Amino acid sequence: MTDNTQKIIALRNELRMLKGDLESISSGEAGSRFAAGDKGKLQTRIAAIQQIVDDLEATDSQET
């Protein structure tokens, strides 16, 4: 397993958690690790992490 693969797995796990938090905020459910006012910041963070994952996947596929 390459270093990039390990990073991708960790970041995907983080994305899953953040998307779950975003869904909780959007639906008004309890259980989010973030306040409702953090929705914009959370969306920005999700987008940034997704871009990093995409870049790592592109780099990883070029190396193989």
PDB file of N, CA and C in Angstrom:
ATOM      1  N   MET A   1       0.849  -1.177   0.000  1.00  0.00           N
ATOM      2  CA  MET A   1       0.000   0.000   0.000  1.00  0.00           C
ATOM      3  C   MET A   1       0.891   1.236   0.000  1.00  0.00           C
ATOM      4  N   THR A   2       0.660   2.105  -0.972  1.00  0.00           N
ATOM      5  CA  THR A   2       1.486   3.304  -1.071  1.00  0.00           C
ATOM      6  C   THR A   2       1.083   4.330  -0.015  1.00  0.00           C
ATOM      7  N   ASP A   3       1.973   5.279   0.182  1.00  0.00           N
ATOM      8  CA  ASP A   3       1.696   6.360   1.131  1.00  0.00           C
ATOM      9  C   ASP A   3       0.461   7.141   0.690  1.00  0.00           C
ATOM     10  N   ASN A   4       0.346   7.381  -0.628  1.00  0.00           N
ATOM     11  CA  ASN A   4      -0.833   8.090  -1.141  1.00  0.00           C
ATOM     12  C   ASN A   4      -2.106   7.310  -0.872  1.00  0.00           C
ATOM     13  N   THR A   5      -2.058   5.991  -1.026  1.00  0.00           N
ATOM     14  CA  THR A   5      -3.239   5.165  -0.782  1.00  0.00           C
ATOM     15  C   THR A   5      -3.679   5.289   0.671  1.00  0.00           C
ATOM     16  N   GLN A   6      -2.733   5.269   1.586  1.00  0.00           N
ATOM     17  CA  GLN A   6      -3.063   5.424   3.003  1.00  0.00           C
ATOM     18  C   GLN A   6      -3.690   6.790   3.277  1.00  0.00           C
ATOM     19  N   LYS A   7      -3.148   7.825   2.648  1.00  0.00           N
ATOM     20  CA  LYS A   7      -3.705   9.170   2.818  1.00  0.00           C
ATOM     21  C   LYS A   7      -5.122   9.236   2.258  1.00  0.00           C
ATOM     22  N   ILE A   8      -5.320   8.632   1.091  1.00  0.00           N
ATOM     23  CA  ILE A   8      -6.641   8.637   0.460  1.00  0.00           C
ATOM     24  C   ILE A   8      -7.666   7.961   1.359  1.00  0.00           C
ATOM     25  N   ILE A   9      -7.308   6.823   1.914  1.00  0.00           N
ATOM     26  CA  ILE A   9      -8.221   6.094   2.803  1.00  0.00           C
ATOM     27  C   ILE A   9      -8.574   6.944   4.019  1.00  0.00           C
ATOM     28  N   ALA A  10      -7.571   7.552   4.639  1.00  0.00           N
ATOM     29  CA  ALA A  10      -7.810   8.388   5.823  1.00  0.00           C
ATOM     30  C   ALA A  10      -8.688   9.591   5.477  1.00  0.00           C
ATOM     31  N   LEU A  11      -8.413  10.220   4.347  1.00  0.00           N
ATOM     32  CA  LEU A  11      -9.196  11.389   3.954  1.00  0.00           C
ATOM     33  C   LEU A  11     -10.628  11.014   3.581  1.00  0.00           C
ATOM     34  N   ARG A  12     -10.808   9.863   2.947  1.00  0.00           N
ATOM     35  CA  ARG A  12     -12.172   9.406   2.627  1.00  0.00           C
ATOM     36  C   ARG A  12     -12.972   9.151   3.905  1.00  0.00           C
ATOM     37  N   ASN A  13     -12.313   8.590   4.905  1.00  0.00           N
ATOM     38  CA  ASN A  13     -12.985   8.376   6.194  1.00  0.00           C
ATOM     39  C   ASN A  13     -13.388   9.710   6.817  1.00  0.00           C
ATOM     40  N   GLU A  14     -12.493  10.677   6.747  1.00  0.00           N
ATOM     41  CA  GLU A  14     -12.803  12.014   7.264  1.00  0.00           C
ATOM     42  C   GLU A  14     -13.968  12.624   6.482  1.00  0.00           C
ATOM     43  N   LEU A  15     -13.965  12.449   5.162  1.00  0.00           N
ATOM     44  CA  LEU A  15     -15.066  12.961   4.341  1.00  0.00           C
ATOM     45  C   LEU A  15     -16.399  12.347   4.747  1.00  0.00           C
ATOM     46  N   ARG A  16     -16.401  11.041   4.999  1.00  0.00           N
ATOM     47  CA  ARG A  16     -17.636  10.366   5.415  1.00  0.00           C
ATOM     48  C   ARG A  16     -18.178  10.979   6.710  1.00  0.00           C
ATOM     49  N   MET A  17     -17.286  11.212   7.659  1.00  0.00           N
ATOM     50  CA  MET A  17     -17.711  11.801   8.936  1.00  0.00           C
ATOM     51  C   MET A  17     -18.231  13.225   8.735  1.00  0.00           C
ATOM     52  N   LEU A  18     -17.505  14.015   7.948  1.00  0.00           N
ATOM     53  CA  LEU A  18     -17.919  15.399   7.722  1.00  0.00           C
ATOM     54  C   LEU A  18     -19.243  15.470   6.969  1.00  0.00           C
ATOM     55  N   LYS A  19     -19.425  14.594   5.994  1.00  0.00           N
ATOM     56  CA  LYS A  19     -20.693  14.575   5.252  1.00  0.00           C
ATOM     57  C   LYS A  19     -21.843  14.154   6.165  1.00  0.00           C
ATOM     58  N   GLY A  20     -21.575  13.246   7.079  1.00  0.00           N
ATOM     59  CA  GLY A  20     -22.587  12.866   8.069  1.00  0.00           C
ATOM     60  C   GLY A  20     -22.949  14.037   8.962  1.00  0.00           C
ATOM     61  N   ASP A  21     -21.928  14.796   9.377  1.00  0.00           N
ATOM     62  CA  ASP A  21     -22.173  15.996  10.179  1.00  0.00           C
ATOM     63  C   ASP A  21     -23.009  17.001   9.393  1.00  0.00           C
ATOM     64  N   LEU A  22     -22.680  17.180   8.120  1.00  0.00           N
ATOM     65  CA  LEU A  22     -23.415  18.123   7.278  1.00  0.00           C
ATOM     66  C   LEU A  22     -24.876  17.696   7.133  1.00  0.00           C
ATOM     67  N   GLU A  23     -25.099  16.407   6.947  1.00  0.00           N
ATOM     68  CA  GLU A  23     -26.473  15.899   6.854  1.00  0.00           C
ATOM     69  C   GLU A  23     -27.234  16.141   8.157  1.00  0.00           C
ATOM     70  N   SER A  24     -26.562  15.927   9.289  1.00  0.00           N
ATOM     71  CA  SER A  24     -27.199  16.163  10.588  1.00  0.00           C
ATOM     72  C   SER A  24     -27.581  17.629  10.752  1.00  0.00           C
ATOM     73  N   ILE A  25     -26.682  18.514  10.360  1.00  0.00           N
ATOM     74  CA  ILE A  25     -26.968  19.949  10.450  1.00  0.00           C
ATOM     75  C   ILE A  25     -28.133  20.301   9.528  1.00  0.00           C
ATOM     76  N   SER A  26     -28.091  19.799   8.303  1.00  0.00           N
ATOM     77  CA  SER A  26     -29.120  20.134   7.313  1.00  0.00           C
ATOM     78  C   SER A  26     -30.501  19.646   7.725  1.00  0.00           C
ATOM     79  N   SER A  27     -30.552  18.488   8.349  1.00  0.00           N
ATOM     80  CA  SER A  27     -31.848  17.919   8.737  1.00  0.00           C
ATOM     81  C   SER A  27     -32.284  18.345  10.134  1.00  0.00           C
ATOM     82  N   GLY A  28     -31.398  19.041  10.852  1.00  0.00           N
ATOM     83  CA  GLY A  28     -31.729  19.491  12.196  1.00  0.00           C
ATOM     84  C   GLY A  28     -31.594  18.418  13.256  1.00  0.00           C
ATOM     85  N   GLU A  29     -30.999  17.293  12.891  1.00  0.00           N
ATOM     86  CA  GLU A  29     -30.811  16.203  13.850  1.00  0.00           C
ATOM     87  C   GLU A  29     -29.693  16.539  14.826  1.00  0.00           C
ATOM     88  N   ALA A  30     -29.772  15.933  15.982  1.00  0.00           N
ATOM     89  CA  ALA A  30     -28.678  16.041  16.943  1.00  0.00           C
ATOM     90  C   ALA A  30     -27.580  15.076  16.510  1.00  0.00           C
ATOM     91  N   GLY A  31     -26.403  15.258  17.006  1.00  0.00           N
ATOM     92  CA  GLY A  31     -25.332  14.311  16.746  1.00  0.00           C
ATOM     93  C   GLY A  31     -24.196  14.861  15.916  1.00  0.00           C
ATOM     94  N   SER A  32     -24.351  16.059  15.396  1.00  0.00           N
ATOM     95  CA  SER A  32     -23.269  16.655  14.629  1.00  0.00           C
ATOM     96  C   SER A  32     -22.189  17.150  15.576  1.00  0.00           C
ATOM     97  N   ARG A  33     -20.952  17.094  15.105  1.00  0.00           N
ATOM     98  CA  ARG A  33     -19.837  17.623  15.886  1.00  0.00           C
ATOM     99  C   ARG A  33     -19.686  19.127  15.666  1.00  0.00           C
ATOM    100  N   PHE A  34     -20.552  19.704  14.827  1.00  0.00           N
ATOM    101  CA  PHE A  34     -20.467  21.112  14.461  1.00  0.00           C
ATOM    102  C   PHE A  34     -21.790  21.810  14.740  1.00  0.00           C
ATOM    103  N   ALA A  35     -21.732  23.108  14.973  1.00  0.00           N
ATOM    104  CA  ALA A  35     -22.942  23.908  15.177  1.00  0.00           C
ATOM    105  C   ALA A  35     -23.569  24.234  13.826  1.00  0.00           C
ATOM    106  N   ALA A  36     -24.850  24.539  13.837  1.00  0.00           N
ATOM    107  CA  ALA A  36     -25.557  24.863  12.598  1.00  0.00           C
ATOM    108  C   ALA A  36     -24.903  26.037  11.866  1.00  0.00           C
ATOM    109  N   GLY A  37     -24.341  26.971  12.607  1.00  0.00           N
ATOM    110  CA  GLY A  37     -23.671  28.117  11.998  1.00  0.00           C
ATOM    111  C   GLY A  37     -22.389  27.765  11.273  1.00  0.00           C
ATOM    112  N   ASP A  38     -21.896  26.562  11.481  1.00  0.00           N
ATOM    113  CA  ASP A  38     -20.655  26.116  10.850  1.00  0.00           C
ATOM    114  C   ASP A  38     -20.886  25.432   9.507  1.00  0.00           C
ATOM    115  N   LYS A  39     -22.121  25.432   9.018  1.00  0.00           N
ATOM    116  CA  LYS A  39     -22.449  24.700   7.791  1.00  0.00           C
ATOM    117  C   LYS A  39     -21.580  25.145   6.611  1.00  0.00           C
ATOM    118  N   GLY A  40     -21.414  26.446   6.431  1.00  0.00           N
ATOM    119  CA  GLY A  40     -20.601  26.961   5.329  1.00  0.00           C
ATOM    120  C   GLY A  40     -19.148  26.540   5.444  1.00  0.00           C
ATOM    121  N   LYS A  41     -18.615  26.630   6.645  1.00  0.00           N
ATOM    122  CA  LYS A  41     -17.231  26.210   6.878  1.00  0.00           C
ATOM    123  C   LYS A  41     -17.075  24.721   6.610  1.00  0.00           C
ATOM    124  N   LEU A  42     -18.067  23.956   7.022  1.00  0.00           N
ATOM    125  CA  LEU A  42     -18.041  22.513   6.832  1.00  0.00           C
ATOM    126  C   LEU A  42     -18.077  22.169   5.345  1.00  0.00           C
ATOM    127  N   GLN A  43     -18.921  22.857   4.586  1.00  0.00           N
ATOM    128  CA  GLN A  43     -18.992  22.625   3.143  1.00  0.00           C
ATOM    129  C   GLN A  43     -17.664  22.967   2.471  1.00  0.00           C
ATOM    130  N   THR A  44     -17.034  24.046   2.912  1.00  0.00           N
ATOM    131  CA  THR A  44     -15.736  24.440   2.365  1.00  0.00           C
ATOM    132  C   THR A  44     -14.682  23.396   2.689  1.00  0.00           C
ATOM    133  N   ARG A  45     -14.709  22.905   3.909  1.00  0.00           N
ATOM    134  CA  ARG A  45     -13.741  21.878   4.324  1.00  0.00           C
ATOM    135  C   ARG A  45     -13.933  20.587   3.526  1.00  0.00           C
ATOM    136  N   ILE A  46     -15.180  20.184   3.327  1.00  0.00           N
ATOM    137  CA  ILE A  46     -15.468  18.980   2.544  1.00  0.00           C
ATOM    138  C   ILE A  46     -14.933  19.144   1.125  1.00  0.00           C
ATOM    139  N   ALA A  47     -15.181  20.299   0.517  1.00  0.00           N
ATOM    140  CA  ALA A  47     -14.713  20.547  -0.850  1.00  0.00           C
ATOM    141  C   ALA A  47     -13.189  20.513  -0.930  1.00  0.00           C
ATOM    142  N   ALA A  48     -12.530  21.095   0.060  1.00  0.00           N
ATOM    143  CA  ALA A  48     -11.064  21.114   0.066  1.00  0.00           C
ATOM    144  C   ALA A  48     -10.495  19.706   0.209  1.00  0.00           C
ATOM    145  N   ILE A  49     -11.058  18.928   1.114  1.00  0.00           N
ATOM    146  CA  ILE A  49     -10.578  17.557   1.311  1.00  0.00           C
ATOM    147  C   ILE A  49     -10.859  16.720   0.070  1.00  0.00           C
ATOM    148  N   GLN A  50     -12.023  16.913  -0.549  1.00  0.00           N
ATOM    149  CA  GLN A  50     -12.348  16.164  -1.767  1.00  0.00           C
ATOM    150  C   GLN A  50     -11.345  16.481  -2.868  1.00  0.00           C
ATOM    151  N   GLN A  51     -10.943  17.745  -2.979  1.00  0.00           N
ATOM    152  CA  GLN A  51      -9.955  18.133  -3.992  1.00  0.00           C
ATOM    153  C   GLN A  51      -8.609  17.467  -3.720  1.00  0.00           C
ATOM    154  N   ILE A  52      -8.220  17.389  -2.462  1.00  0.00           N
ATOM    155  CA  ILE A  52      -6.968  16.719  -2.099  1.00  0.00           C
ATOM    156  C   ILE A  52      -7.037  15.245  -2.473  1.00  0.00           C
ATOM    157  N   VAL A  53      -8.164  14.595  -2.171  1.00  0.00           N
ATOM    158  CA  VAL A  53      -8.342  13.180  -2.520  1.00  0.00           C
ATOM    159  C   VAL A  53      -8.248  13.005  -4.031  1.00  0.00           C
ATOM    160  N   ASP A  54      -8.932  13.864  -4.778  1.00  0.00           N
ATOM    161  CA  ASP A  54      -8.896  13.779  -6.242  1.00  0.00           C
ATOM    162  C   ASP A  54      -7.470  13.929  -6.767  1.00  0.00           C
ATOM    163  N   ASP A  55      -6.734  14.889  -6.220  1.00  0.00           N
ATOM    164  CA  ASP A  55      -5.346  15.102  -6.638  1.00  0.00           C
ATOM    165  C   ASP A  55      -4.469  13.897  -6.308  1.00  0.00           C
ATOM    166  N   LEU A  56      -4.635  13.348  -5.112  1.00  0.00           N
ATOM    167  CA  LEU A  56      -3.851  12.175  -4.715  1.00  0.00           C
ATOM    168  C   LEU A  56      -4.177  10.975  -5.596  1.00  0.00           C
ATOM    169  N   GLU A  57      -5.458  10.794  -5.917  1.00  0.00           N
ATOM    170  CA  GLU A  57      -5.854   9.680  -6.778  1.00  0.00           C
ATOM    171  C   GLU A  57      -5.257   9.837  -8.172  1.00  0.00           C
ATOM    172  N   ALA A  58      -5.243  11.063  -8.679  1.00  0.00           N
ATOM    173  CA  ALA A  58      -4.659  11.316  -9.997  1.00  0.00           C
ATOM    174  C   ALA A  58      -3.161  11.027  -9.984  1.00  0.00           C
ATOM    175  N   THR A  59      -2.490  11.462  -8.937  1.00  0.00           N
ATOM    176  CA  THR A  59      -1.052  11.215  -8.802  1.00  0.00           C
ATOM    177  C   THR A  59      -0.778   9.729  -8.659  1.00  0.00           C
ATOM    178  N   ASP A  60      -1.593   9.061  -7.838  1.00  0.00           N
ATOM    179  CA  ASP A  60      -1.422   7.629  -7.596  1.00  0.00           C
ATOM    180  C   ASP A  60      -1.628   6.831  -8.880  1.00  0.00           C
ATOM    181  N   SER A  61      -2.612   7.204  -9.692  1.00  0.00           N
ATOM    182  CA  SER A  61      -2.881   6.457 -10.925  1.00  0.00           C
ATOM    183  C   SER A  61      -1.797   6.698 -11.968  1.00  0.00           C
ATOM    184  N   GLN A  62      -1.146   7.850 -11.932  1.00  0.00           N
ATOM    185  CA  GLN A  62      -0.059   8.134 -12.863  1.00  0.00           C
ATOM    186  C   GLN A  62       1.194   7.337 -12.517  1.00  0.00           C
ATOM    187  N   GLU A  63       1.352   7.010 -11.238  1.00  0.00           N
ATOM    188  CA  GLU A  63       2.537   6.279 -10.794  1.00  0.00           C
ATOM    189  C   GLU A  63       2.451   4.799 -11.110  1.00  0.00           C
ATOM    190  N   THR A  64       1.235   4.288 -11.362  1.00  0.00           N
ATOM    191  CA  THR A  64       1.084   2.855 -11.628  1.00  0.00           C
ATOM    192  C   THR A  64       0.995   2.568 -13.094  1.00  0.00           C
TER     193      THR A  64
END
